[in-house]
Amino acid sequence: MSDPQALLDDDERSLLRRWTGDWAEPQLATLTDAPFSDPAWIYERKLDGMRVVAGADGGDPVLWSRSHRRVNTAYPEVADALAEQAADRFVVDGEVVAFDGDQTSFARLQRRIHLGDARAARNTGVRVFYYVFDVLAFGGVDLRRLPLRTRKRLLKESFDFTDPLRFSAHRSGNGEEFLAQACERGWEGLIAKRADRPYCSGRSRDWLKFKCVSDQEFVIGGYTEPRGSRVGFGALLLGYYEGDRFRYAGKVGTGYDERTLRDLRARLDRIERDASPFHDRVAEREAHWVEPELVAQIGFTEWTSDGRLRHPRFSGLRNDKPAHEVVRETPA
DNA sequence: TTCCGACAGTGGGGTCGCAAT
DNA sequence: ATTGCGACCCCACTATCGGAA
C-alpha cells in the first residue's frame, strides 16, 4: 500500500488529513460487565502485555509507551521488524506480549519491560511479539478519521506480518459466544470496538473491555492504616486455609466506598489481636492483625507466581460461609 | 434532569535500579 | 547482603465536577 488513497472511495478519501507529529495518545477501552453481540462491533482478543504505539518518519522506527517513554531498547527485535517493512512512514498501535505456553504472560514480559539495554533485553530468553491492531498514519497521511473497519483493511494490506510482528485478528458480531470461548481458553478477555468509528485518543465507549474475571471468598487476617485522605483502613490482608495453615494471599485496597471503610474498620477493631494469624511471613511494616473470622468476596484477574492476587477488588462481606471453609479454589 | 467523560486520589502485584542499612 | 524506596508497567475503584444529551 504505497498509496492508501487508491484503496478508498471518495467519501473515505475526504476524511484523510496530513499527518503531523510522531506520536498519538492511544485510544482506551472502558470496562463493562455486560457483554453483547452486535454486527456493528468487532471483537478482538484482549492481550495482557504492554501497549505500544510505534511510528517512523523516514528514519528508524520509534516505540512509545503509554507514558510517552521511548522503549526501543526493551524490544529491539520489534523495532528491527518494523524497520524492515517496505514502508518507512507510518504510525501503528498494538500490544507487545510474551507467552508462557499458549497464554500471554505479563509476568514474563516484566522481565524485560524496563530494560534500557537492547542486548540485555535480547538475552533474557523471553520472546516477545507485537500484535498490531490499528494503523493511524501511513505515507504521511493521517488515517484516524477513517472507520475502524477500513483502517483494519489498510493495516492488513500494508505490512508484512511475520514474527515478531503479528496482525491482531478480529471477529464481527457474536461477542457473547466469542467471550465464552475466550474465557474457556484462559484469555484475559475481549476488546469490543465500534466498527464504523474513527480513532479517538483517550477513553471512550467506542472501545469496551469484556474481562474474564475470577472471584472467590477470602478470610480477612488484618489490615493496613489509611494514608492521605483515606478513611478507615488502607487495605485488607487476605488469606485462605490450606489444611490447618492460614496462607497469605495478598492485599485488597479498592472497591469500598467511605461508609464501608468506616463500618469495616469498626468491625475489625472489635476482633483485633496482637499476633499475625498467617502462616506465611507478611512483610508489612505497620499491619494490624485480626481474628480470621470475617469472609470477603474478592474479584481478581489471576494468581501471580508468588501466590498473590493480581488486580484485586473488594466486592462485599459474606456471612454465609464459615471462615475455616475458605480454601484456594484454583490450585497453585 | 440525568448521564458521561475527565481528573485526582487511594489502593493492588511485580520488576529494575539505586541508596541506605 | 539485605532492605527500602521510587519509577515504571499492568490495573480497580470512589468521589467530584462540568458539560453534553
mmCIF file of C-alpha atoms (C1' of nucleotides) in Angstrom:
data_model
loop_
_atom_site.group_PDB
_atom_site.id
_atom_site.type_symbol
_atom_site.label_atom_id
_atom_site.label_comp_id
_atom_site.label_asym_id
_atom_site.label_seq_id
_atom_site.Cartn_x
_atom_site.Cartn_y
_atom_site.Cartn_z
ATOM 1 C CA MET A 1 0.000 0.000 0.000
ATOM 2 C CA SER A 2 2.262 2.758 -1.179
ATOM 3 C CA ASP A 3 -0.795 4.942 -1.561
ATOM 4 C CA PRO A 4 -3.663 4.313 0.838
ATOM 5 C CA GLN A 5 -5.904 6.574 -1.189
ATOM 6 C CA ALA A 6 -6.006 4.049 -4.033
ATOM 7 C CA LEU A 7 -7.971 1.649 -1.826
ATOM 8 C CA LEU A 8 -10.563 4.152 -0.671
ATOM 9 C CA ASP A 9 -13.774 5.524 -2.097
ATOM 10 C CA ASP A 10 -14.435 9.249 -2.425
ATOM 11 C CA ASP A 11 -16.190 9.547 0.933
ATOM 12 C CA GLU A 12 -13.286 7.889 2.697
ATOM 13 C CA ARG A 13 -10.714 9.974 0.857
ATOM 14 C CA SER A 14 -12.403 13.117 2.071
ATOM 15 C CA LEU A 15 -11.572 12.043 5.639
ATOM 16 C CA LEU A 16 -7.839 11.976 5.087
ATOM 17 C CA ARG A 17 -5.574 14.649 6.510
ATOM 18 C CA ARG A 18 -1.880 15.247 6.548
ATOM 19 C CA TRP A 19 -0.153 13.544 9.484
ATOM 20 C CA THR A 20 1.708 15.874 11.817
ATOM 21 C CA GLY A 21 3.767 14.824 14.803
ATOM 22 C CA ASP A 22 5.317 11.469 15.542
ATOM 23 C CA TRP A 23 3.078 10.001 18.174
ATOM 24 C CA ALA A 24 -0.523 9.886 19.346
ATOM 25 C CA GLU A 25 -2.089 9.254 22.714
ATOM 26 C CA PRO A 26 -3.608 5.760 22.444
ATOM 27 C CA GLN A 27 -7.337 5.083 22.387
ATOM 28 C CA LEU A 28 -8.508 3.290 25.541
ATOM 29 C CA ALA A 29 -11.353 0.933 26.327
ATOM 30 C CA THR A 30 -13.955 1.256 29.069
ATOM 31 C CA LEU A 31 -14.551 -1.760 31.299
ATOM 32 C CA THR A 32 -18.050 -3.203 31.108
ATOM 33 C CA ASP A 33 -19.674 -6.167 32.774
ATOM 34 C CA ALA A 34 -22.476 -6.527 30.228
ATOM 35 C CA PRO A 35 -21.115 -8.237 27.114
ATOM 36 C CA PHE A 36 -23.265 -8.093 23.979
ATOM 37 C CA SER A 37 -23.357 -9.210 20.372
ATOM 38 C CA ASP A 38 -23.748 -6.623 17.643
ATOM 39 C CA PRO A 39 -22.771 -6.747 13.953
ATOM 40 C CA ALA A 40 -21.791 -3.073 14.145
ATOM 41 C CA TRP A 41 -18.985 -4.059 16.530
ATOM 42 C CA ILE A 42 -15.863 -6.109 16.059
ATOM 43 C CA TYR A 43 -14.260 -8.168 18.796
ATOM 44 C CA GLU A 44 -10.628 -8.987 19.351
ATOM 45 C CA ARG A 45 -8.555 -10.739 21.962
ATOM 46 C CA LYS A 46 -7.543 -8.648 24.953
ATOM 47 C CA LEU A 47 -3.825 -9.159 25.196
ATOM 48 C CA ASP A 48 -2.060 -8.986 28.536
ATOM 49 C CA GLY A 49 1.089 -7.090 27.684
ATOM 50 C CA MET A 50 2.312 -3.568 27.176
ATOM 51 C CA ARG A 51 0.596 -1.010 24.990
ATOM 52 C CA VAL A 52 2.941 0.378 22.373
ATOM 53 C CA VAL A 53 2.370 2.978 19.664
ATOM 54 C CA ALA A 54 5.102 2.676 17.047
ATOM 55 C CA GLY A 55 5.983 5.140 14.337
ATOM 56 C CA ALA A 56 8.570 6.034 11.756
ATOM 57 C CA ASP A 57 9.038 9.161 9.727
ATOM 58 C CA GLY A 58 11.515 8.113 7.093
ATOM 59 C CA GLY A 59 14.097 7.019 9.661
ATOM 60 C CA ASP A 60 14.373 4.443 12.418
ATOM 61 C CA PRO A 61 11.059 3.400 13.960
ATOM 62 C CA VAL A 62 10.351 4.541 17.499
ATOM 63 C CA LEU A 63 8.332 2.547 20.041
ATOM 64 C CA TRP A 64 6.418 4.658 22.564
ATOM 65 C CA SER A 65 4.988 3.561 25.910
ATOM 66 C CA ARG A 66 1.755 4.996 27.231
ATOM 67 C CA SER A 67 3.691 7.497 29.298
ATOM 68 C CA HIS A 68 5.466 8.617 26.123
ATOM 69 C CA ARG A 69 8.693 6.874 27.025
ATOM 70 C CA ARG A 70 10.845 5.518 24.221
ATOM 71 C CA VAL A 71 11.022 1.737 24.732
ATOM 72 C CA ASN A 72 13.054 0.579 21.727
ATOM 73 C CA THR A 73 15.772 -0.878 23.942
ATOM 74 C CA ALA A 74 13.310 -3.189 25.699
ATOM 75 C CA TYR A 75 12.042 -4.673 22.424
ATOM 76 C CA PRO A 76 14.821 -4.311 19.844
ATOM 77 C CA GLU A 77 13.553 -7.172 17.688
ATOM 78 C CA VAL A 78 10.215 -5.379 17.290
ATOM 79 C CA ALA A 79 11.976 -2.201 16.229
ATOM 80 C CA ASP A 80 14.031 -4.256 13.762
ATOM 81 C CA ALA A 81 10.957 -5.912 12.291
ATOM 82 C CA LEU A 82 9.326 -2.523 11.751
ATOM 83 C CA ALA A 83 12.491 -1.151 10.189
ATOM 84 C CA GLU A 84 12.447 -3.987 7.674
ATOM 85 C CA GLN A 85 8.989 -3.080 6.403
ATOM 86 C CA ALA A 86 8.667 -1.660 2.912
ATOM 87 C CA ALA A 87 7.037 1.434 4.368
ATOM 88 C CA ASP A 88 9.085 3.911 6.347
ATOM 89 C CA ARG A 89 6.462 6.496 7.236
ATOM 90 C CA PHE A 90 3.658 5.163 9.427
ATOM 91 C CA VAL A 91 2.154 5.078 12.913
ATOM 92 C CA VAL A 92 0.628 1.848 14.227
ATOM 93 C CA ASP A 93 -0.926 0.827 17.528
ATOM 94 C CA GLY A 94 -0.677 -2.535 19.254
ATOM 95 C CA GLU A 95 0.412 -4.611 22.215
ATOM 96 C CA VAL A 96 3.796 -6.137 22.955
ATOM 97 C CA VAL A 97 3.317 -9.521 24.622
ATOM 98 C CA ALA A 98 5.287 -12.507 25.859
ATOM 99 C CA PHE A 99 3.957 -16.027 26.107
ATOM 100 C CA ASP A 100 4.091 -18.747 28.693
ATOM 101 C CA GLY A 101 2.947 -21.779 26.734
ATOM 102 C CA ASP A 102 -0.061 -20.598 24.769
ATOM 103 C CA GLN A 103 -1.073 -17.925 27.282
ATOM 104 C CA THR A 104 0.105 -14.329 27.134
ATOM 105 C CA SER A 105 2.136 -13.727 30.274
ATOM 106 C CA PHE A 106 2.599 -10.273 31.707
ATOM 107 C CA ALA A 107 4.812 -11.805 34.385
ATOM 108 C CA ARG A 108 7.324 -12.958 31.771
ATOM 109 C CA LEU A 109 7.141 -9.688 29.869
ATOM 110 C CA GLN A 110 8.017 -7.848 33.040
ATOM 111 C CA ARG A 111 11.471 -9.378 32.958
ATOM 112 C CA ARG A 112 12.330 -7.088 30.056
ATOM 113 C CA ILE A 113 9.766 -4.315 30.278
ATOM 114 C CA HIS A 114 12.166 -1.790 31.861
ATOM 115 C CA LEU A 115 15.423 -2.818 30.283
ATOM 116 C CA GLY A 116 17.393 0.083 28.900
ATOM 117 C CA ASP A 117 19.968 -2.034 27.127
ATOM 118 C CA ALA A 118 18.987 -3.787 23.905
ATOM 119 C CA ARG A 119 21.491 -6.586 24.319
ATOM 120 C CA ALA A 120 20.312 -7.332 27.846
ATOM 121 C CA ALA A 121 16.735 -7.410 26.533
ATOM 122 C CA ARG A 122 17.600 -9.934 23.840
ATOM 123 C CA ASN A 123 19.473 -12.074 26.364
ATOM 124 C CA THR A 124 16.562 -12.503 28.774
ATOM 125 C CA GLY A 125 15.341 -15.503 26.797
ATOM 126 C CA VAL A 126 11.834 -14.002 26.809
ATOM 127 C CA ARG A 127 10.495 -13.917 23.252
ATOM 128 C CA VAL A 128 8.176 -11.039 22.502
ATOM 129 C CA PHE A 129 5.621 -10.352 19.779
ATOM 130 C CA TYR A 130 3.992 -7.135 18.658
ATOM 131 C CA TYR A 131 0.282 -7.643 17.977
ATOM 132 C CA VAL A 132 -0.707 -4.697 15.801
ATOM 133 C CA PHE A 133 -4.388 -3.803 15.794
ATOM 134 C CA ASP A 134 -4.628 -0.343 14.266
ATOM 135 C CA VAL A 135 -2.933 1.996 11.822
ATOM 136 C CA LEU A 136 -3.119 5.726 12.499
ATOM 137 C CA ALA A 137 -0.933 7.055 9.724
ATOM 138 C CA PHE A 138 0.653 5.820 6.543
ATOM 139 C CA GLY A 139 2.844 7.587 3.995
ATOM 140 C CA GLY A 140 2.382 10.914 5.743
ATOM 141 C CA VAL A 141 -1.403 10.623 5.659
ATOM 142 C CA ASP A 142 -3.482 10.733 8.828
ATOM 143 C CA LEU A 143 -5.930 7.823 8.676
ATOM 144 C CA ARG A 144 -7.565 8.350 12.044
ATOM 145 C CA ARG A 145 -10.848 9.701 10.690
ATOM 146 C CA LEU A 146 -11.458 6.584 8.651
ATOM 147 C CA PRO A 147 -13.824 3.972 10.090
ATOM 148 C CA LEU A 148 -12.100 1.244 12.081
ATOM 149 C CA ARG A 149 -13.031 -1.448 9.566
ATOM 150 C CA THR A 150 -11.287 0.483 6.819
ATOM 151 C CA ARG A 151 -8.193 1.081 8.949
ATOM 152 C CA LYS A 152 -8.026 -2.649 9.700
ATOM 153 C CA ARG A 153 -8.122 -3.401 5.984
ATOM 154 C CA LEU A 154 -5.369 -0.903 5.240
ATOM 155 C CA LEU A 155 -3.298 -2.250 8.129
ATOM 156 C CA LYS A 156 -3.517 -5.820 6.934
ATOM 157 C CA GLU A 157 -2.557 -4.898 3.384
ATOM 158 C CA SER A 158 0.285 -2.550 4.152
ATOM 159 C CA PHE A 159 2.547 -4.548 6.453
ATOM 160 C CA ASP A 160 4.365 -7.828 6.249
ATOM 161 C CA PHE A 161 3.219 -9.757 9.282
ATOM 162 C CA THR A 162 5.947 -12.202 10.072
ATOM 163 C CA ASP A 163 7.153 -12.834 13.639
ATOM 164 C CA PRO A 164 7.654 -10.970 15.821
ATOM 165 C CA LEU A 165 5.043 -8.818 14.066
ATOM 166 C CA ARG A 166 1.505 -10.173 14.150
ATOM 167 C CA PHE A 167 -1.815 -8.897 12.868
ATOM 168 C CA SER A 168 -4.345 -8.932 15.699
ATOM 169 C CA ALA A 169 -7.289 -10.963 14.361
ATOM 170 C CA HIS A 170 -10.862 -9.897 14.994
ATOM 171 C CA ARG A 171 -14.402 -11.188 14.573
ATOM 172 C CA SER A 172 -17.587 -9.357 13.738
ATOM 173 C CA GLY A 173 -20.832 -9.681 15.629
ATOM 174 C CA ASN A 174 -21.063 -12.563 18.028
ATOM 175 C CA GLY A 175 -19.352 -11.104 21.078
ATOM 176 C CA GLU A 176 -21.007 -13.204 23.734
ATOM 177 C CA GLU A 177 -20.111 -16.518 22.175
ATOM 178 C CA PHE A 178 -16.588 -15.285 21.500
ATOM 179 C CA LEU A 179 -16.219 -14.184 25.116
ATOM 180 C CA ALA A 180 -17.263 -17.590 26.397
ATOM 181 C CA GLN A 181 -14.658 -19.211 24.163
ATOM 182 C CA ALA A 182 -12.055 -16.663 25.216
ATOM 183 C CA CYS A 183 -12.536 -17.349 28.920
ATOM 184 C CA GLU A 184 -12.508 -21.081 28.326
ATOM 185 C CA ARG A 185 -9.170 -20.742 26.581
ATOM 186 C CA GLY A 186 -7.759 -18.809 29.502
ATOM 187 C CA TRP A 187 -7.615 -15.463 27.733
ATOM 188 C CA GLU A 188 -7.794 -12.242 29.702
ATOM 189 C CA GLY A 189 -10.933 -11.117 27.892
ATOM 190 C CA LEU A 190 -12.037 -9.300 24.750
ATOM 191 C CA ILE A 191 -11.976 -5.773 23.420
ATOM 192 C CA ALA A 192 -15.139 -4.725 21.602
ATOM 193 C CA LYS A 193 -14.781 -1.887 19.103
ATOM 194 C CA ARG A 194 -17.365 0.015 17.088
ATOM 195 C CA ALA A 195 -16.500 -0.836 13.516
ATOM 196 C CA ASP A 196 -17.595 2.446 11.935
ATOM 197 C CA ARG A 197 -15.785 4.853 14.258
ATOM 198 C CA PRO A 198 -12.648 6.944 13.835
ATOM 199 C CA TYR A 199 -9.581 6.562 16.034
ATOM 200 C CA CYS A 200 -10.037 8.789 19.018
ATOM 201 C CA SER A 201 -7.343 9.212 21.692
ATOM 202 C CA GLY A 202 -8.299 8.606 25.305
ATOM 203 C CA ARG A 203 -11.040 6.602 26.947
ATOM 204 C CA SER A 204 -14.477 6.360 25.396
ATOM 205 C CA ARG A 205 -17.304 3.915 24.872
ATOM 206 C CA ASP A 206 -16.312 3.231 21.273
ATOM 207 C CA TRP A 207 -13.976 0.607 22.691
ATOM 208 C CA LEU A 208 -15.139 -1.635 25.535
ATOM 209 C CA LYS A 209 -13.418 -4.293 27.618
ATOM 210 C CA PHE A 210 -15.077 -7.603 28.433
ATOM 211 C CA LYS A 211 -12.956 -9.338 31.036
ATOM 212 C CA CYS A 212 -12.848 -12.949 32.163
ATOM 213 C CA VAL A 213 -12.935 -12.388 35.897
ATOM 214 C CA SER A 214 -12.242 -14.744 38.758
ATOM 215 C CA ASP A 215 -13.686 -14.304 42.170
ATOM 216 C CA GLN A 216 -13.793 -16.233 45.392
ATOM 217 C CA GLU A 217 -14.048 -15.703 49.140
ATOM 218 C CA PHE A 218 -11.083 -14.894 51.346
ATOM 219 C CA VAL A 219 -10.685 -14.537 55.089
ATOM 220 C CA ILE A 220 -9.577 -11.173 56.446
ATOM 221 C CA GLY A 221 -6.482 -11.600 58.631
ATOM 222 C CA GLY A 222 -5.506 -7.988 59.084
ATOM 223 C CA TYR A 223 -5.417 -4.538 57.580
ATOM 224 C CA THR A 224 -3.132 -1.577 56.975
ATOM 225 C CA GLU A 225 -3.551 2.011 58.128
ATOM 226 C CA PRO A 226 -5.113 4.524 55.739
ATOM 227 C CA ARG A 227 -2.916 7.166 54.120
ATOM 228 C CA GLY A 228 -3.605 10.675 52.899
ATOM 229 C CA SER A 229 -7.304 11.459 52.702
ATOM 230 C CA ARG A 230 -8.288 7.809 53.031
ATOM 231 C CA VAL A 231 -10.535 6.863 55.980
ATOM 232 C CA GLY A 232 -10.991 3.572 57.866
ATOM 233 C CA PHE A 233 -8.137 1.495 56.573
ATOM 234 C CA GLY A 234 -5.793 1.185 53.610
ATOM 235 C CA ALA A 235 -6.037 -2.414 52.516
ATOM 236 C CA LEU A 236 -7.294 -5.723 53.882
ATOM 237 C CA LEU A 237 -4.799 -8.574 54.285
ATOM 238 C CA LEU A 238 -6.352 -11.722 52.858
ATOM 239 C CA GLY A 239 -5.839 -15.406 53.458
ATOM 240 C CA TYR A 240 -7.248 -18.879 52.900
ATOM 241 C CA TYR A 241 -6.864 -22.255 54.559
ATOM 242 C CA GLU A 242 -4.591 -24.953 53.298
ATOM 243 C CA GLY A 243 -5.272 -27.703 55.798
ATOM 244 C CA ASP A 244 -4.586 -26.092 59.170
ATOM 245 C CA ARG A 245 -2.344 -23.438 57.717
ATOM 246 C CA PHE A 246 -3.698 -19.952 57.122
ATOM 247 C CA ARG A 247 -1.942 -18.862 53.939
ATOM 248 C CA TYR A 248 -1.423 -15.232 52.895
ATOM 249 C CA ALA A 249 -2.945 -14.253 49.524
ATOM 250 C CA GLY A 250 -2.098 -10.543 49.323
ATOM 251 C CA LYS A 251 -3.961 -7.295 49.932
ATOM 252 C CA VAL A 252 -7.050 -5.640 48.546
ATOM 253 C CA GLY A 253 -7.280 -1.857 48.719
ATOM 254 C CA THR A 254 -10.081 -0.889 46.395
ATOM 255 C CA GLY A 255 -13.785 -1.468 45.945
ATOM 256 C CA TYR A 256 -15.054 0.220 49.114
ATOM 257 C CA ASP A 257 -16.944 3.453 49.480
ATOM 258 C CA GLU A 258 -16.344 5.676 52.517
ATOM 259 C CA ARG A 259 -19.146 4.185 54.538
ATOM 260 C CA THR A 260 -17.889 0.639 54.014
ATOM 261 C CA LEU A 261 -14.384 1.740 55.019
ATOM 262 C CA ARG A 262 -15.650 3.154 58.304
ATOM 263 C CA ASP A 263 -18.041 0.297 59.093
ATOM 264 C CA LEU A 264 -15.493 -2.369 58.305
ATOM 265 C CA ARG A 265 -12.824 -0.657 60.392
ATOM 266 C CA ALA A 266 -15.182 -0.635 63.367
ATOM 267 C CA ARG A 267 -15.785 -4.355 62.998
ATOM 268 C CA LEU A 268 -12.076 -5.075 62.612
ATOM 269 C CA ASP A 269 -11.274 -3.083 65.766
ATOM 270 C CA ARG A 270 -13.507 -5.404 67.755
ATOM 271 C CA ILE A 271 -11.579 -8.521 66.719
ATOM 272 C CA GLU A 272 -8.044 -7.143 66.761
ATOM 273 C CA ARG A 273 -5.281 -9.352 68.154
ATOM 274 C CA ASP A 274 -1.539 -8.993 68.723
ATOM 275 C CA ALA A 275 -0.027 -11.748 66.615
ATOM 276 C CA SER A 276 -0.321 -12.364 62.905
ATOM 277 C CA PRO A 277 -2.734 -15.186 62.116
ATOM 278 C CA PHE A 278 -0.873 -16.009 58.897
ATOM 279 C CA HIS A 279 1.395 -18.984 58.485
ATOM 280 C CA ASP A 280 3.441 -17.012 55.943
ATOM 281 C CA ARG A 281 5.577 -14.042 56.856
ATOM 282 C CA VAL A 282 3.737 -10.872 55.821
ATOM 283 C CA ALA A 283 6.241 -8.140 55.005
ATOM 284 C CA GLU A 284 4.036 -5.319 56.187
ATOM 285 C CA ARG A 285 5.592 -2.753 58.478
ATOM 286 C CA GLU A 286 2.552 -1.432 60.278
ATOM 287 C CA ALA A 287 -0.100 -4.065 59.939
ATOM 288 C CA HIS A 288 -2.946 -4.652 62.365
ATOM 289 C CA TRP A 289 -3.909 -8.284 62.901
ATOM 290 C CA VAL A 290 -7.406 -9.619 63.489
ATOM 291 C CA GLU A 291 -9.007 -12.942 64.332
ATOM 292 C CA PRO A 292 -9.501 -14.675 60.976
ATOM 293 C CA GLU A 293 -13.274 -14.874 61.001
ATOM 294 C CA LEU A 294 -14.649 -12.306 58.542
ATOM 295 C CA VAL A 295 -15.127 -13.572 54.985
ATOM 296 C CA ALA A 296 -14.931 -11.217 51.994
ATOM 297 C CA GLN A 297 -15.814 -11.757 48.333
ATOM 298 C CA ILE A 298 -12.901 -10.659 46.143
ATOM 299 C CA GLY A 299 -12.713 -10.243 42.368
ATOM 300 C CA PHE A 300 -9.315 -10.569 40.710
ATOM 301 C CA THR A 301 -7.753 -11.378 37.366
ATOM 302 C CA GLU A 302 -5.343 -14.172 38.296
ATOM 303 C CA TRP A 303 -2.938 -15.604 40.849
ATOM 304 C CA THR A 304 0.655 -14.457 40.488
ATOM 305 C CA SER A 305 3.525 -16.915 40.659
ATOM 306 C CA ASP A 306 4.139 -15.753 44.241
ATOM 307 C CA GLY A 307 0.646 -16.766 45.260
ATOM 308 C CA ARG A 308 -0.789 -13.258 45.391
ATOM 309 C CA LEU A 309 -3.946 -11.883 43.832
ATOM 310 C CA ARG A 310 -3.494 -9.725 40.759
ATOM 311 C CA HIS A 311 -5.777 -6.698 40.346
ATOM 312 C CA PRO A 312 -7.875 -7.494 43.419
ATOM 313 C CA ARG A 313 -11.022 -5.594 44.393
ATOM 314 C CA PHE A 314 -13.419 -5.952 47.287
ATOM 315 C CA SER A 315 -16.982 -6.794 46.342
ATOM 316 C CA GLY A 316 -18.557 -7.330 49.729
ATOM 317 C CA LEU A 317 -18.635 -9.243 53.005
ATOM 318 C CA ARG A 318 -20.193 -12.683 53.132
ATOM 319 C CA ASN A 319 -21.748 -14.232 56.165
ATOM 320 C CA ASP A 320 -22.967 -17.449 54.598
ATOM 321 C CA LYS A 321 -19.616 -19.184 54.652
ATOM 322 C CA PRO A 322 -17.575 -20.172 57.705
ATOM 323 C CA ALA A 323 -14.023 -18.851 57.602
ATOM 324 C CA HIS A 324 -12.413 -22.248 58.081
ATOM 325 C CA GLU A 325 -14.026 -23.494 54.853
ATOM 326 C CA VAL A 326 -12.310 -20.881 52.707
ATOM 327 C CA VAL A 327 -9.709 -22.556 50.518
ATOM 328 C CA ARG A 328 -7.895 -21.631 47.331
ATOM 329 C CA GLU A 329 -10.263 -22.545 44.513
ATOM 330 C CA THR A 330 -7.706 -22.517 41.687
ATOM 331 C CA PRO A 331 -4.804 -24.797 42.575
ATOM 332 C CA ALA A 332 -1.319 -23.324 42.510
ATOM 333 C "C1'" DT B 1 -32.935 16.428 34.821
ATOM 334 C "C1'" DT B 2 -29.694 12.620 34.140
ATOM 335 C "C1'" DC B 3 -25.670 10.757 32.254
ATOM 336 C "C1'" DC B 4 -20.894 10.614 30.865
ATOM 337 C "C1'" DG B 5 -16.061 11.699 30.459
ATOM 338 C "C1'" DA B 6 -12.053 13.629 32.694
ATOM 339 C "C1'" DC B 7 -9.374 14.117 36.716
ATOM 340 C "C1'" DA B 8 -7.454 13.304 41.192
ATOM 341 C "C1'" DG B 9 -6.679 10.231 44.800
ATOM 342 C "C1'" DT B 10 -6.499 5.834 47.057
ATOM 343 C "C1'" DG B 11 -5.292 1.077 46.794
ATOM 344 C "C1'" DG B 12 -3.051 -3.717 44.475
ATOM 345 C "C1'" DG B 13 1.446 -7.127 42.265
ATOM 346 C "C1'" DG B 14 5.826 -7.149 40.127
ATOM 347 C "C1'" DT B 15 10.420 -5.599 38.177
ATOM 348 C "C1'" DC B 16 14.537 -2.800 37.950
ATOM 349 C "C1'" DG B 17 17.858 0.436 39.765
ATOM 350 C "C1'" DC B 18 19.793 2.939 43.334
ATOM 351 C "C1'" DA B 19 20.766 4.383 48.096
ATOM 352 C "C1'" DA B 20 20.852 3.346 52.845
ATOM 353 C "C1'" DT B 21 21.462 -0.007 56.276
ATOM 354 C "C1'" DA C 1 23.846 -8.980 51.548
ATOM 355 C "C1'" DT C 2 19.572 -7.132 52.677
ATOM 356 C "C1'" DT C 3 16.121 -3.647 52.856
ATOM 357 C "C1'" DG C 4 13.623 0.332 51.430
ATOM 358 C "C1'" DC C 5 12.090 3.416 48.047
ATOM 359 C "C1'" DG C 6 10.618 5.417 43.664
ATOM 360 C "C1'" DA C 7 9.659 4.852 38.864
ATOM 361 C "C1'" DC C 8 7.785 2.257 35.676
ATOM 362 C "C1'" DC C 9 4.471 -1.436 33.705
ATOM 363 C "C1'" DC C 10 -0.168 -3.647 34.413
ATOM 364 C "C1'" DC C 11 -4.551 -2.307 36.901
ATOM 365 C "C1'" DA C 12 -9.787 -1.383 40.061
ATOM 366 C "C1'" DC C 13 -12.396 1.691 42.228
ATOM 367 C "C1'" DT C 14 -14.616 6.088 44.526
ATOM 368 C "C1'" DA C 15 -15.675 10.876 44.514
ATOM 369 C "C1'" DT C 16 -16.280 15.140 42.211
ATOM 370 C "C1'" DC C 17 -17.326 18.369 38.686
ATOM 371 C "C1'" DG C 18 -18.761 20.366 34.417
ATOM 372 C "C1'" DG C 19 -20.822 19.865 30.113
ATOM 373 C "C1'" DA C 20 -23.494 17.081 26.883
ATOM 374 C "C1'" DA C 21 -27.698 14.655 25.984
#
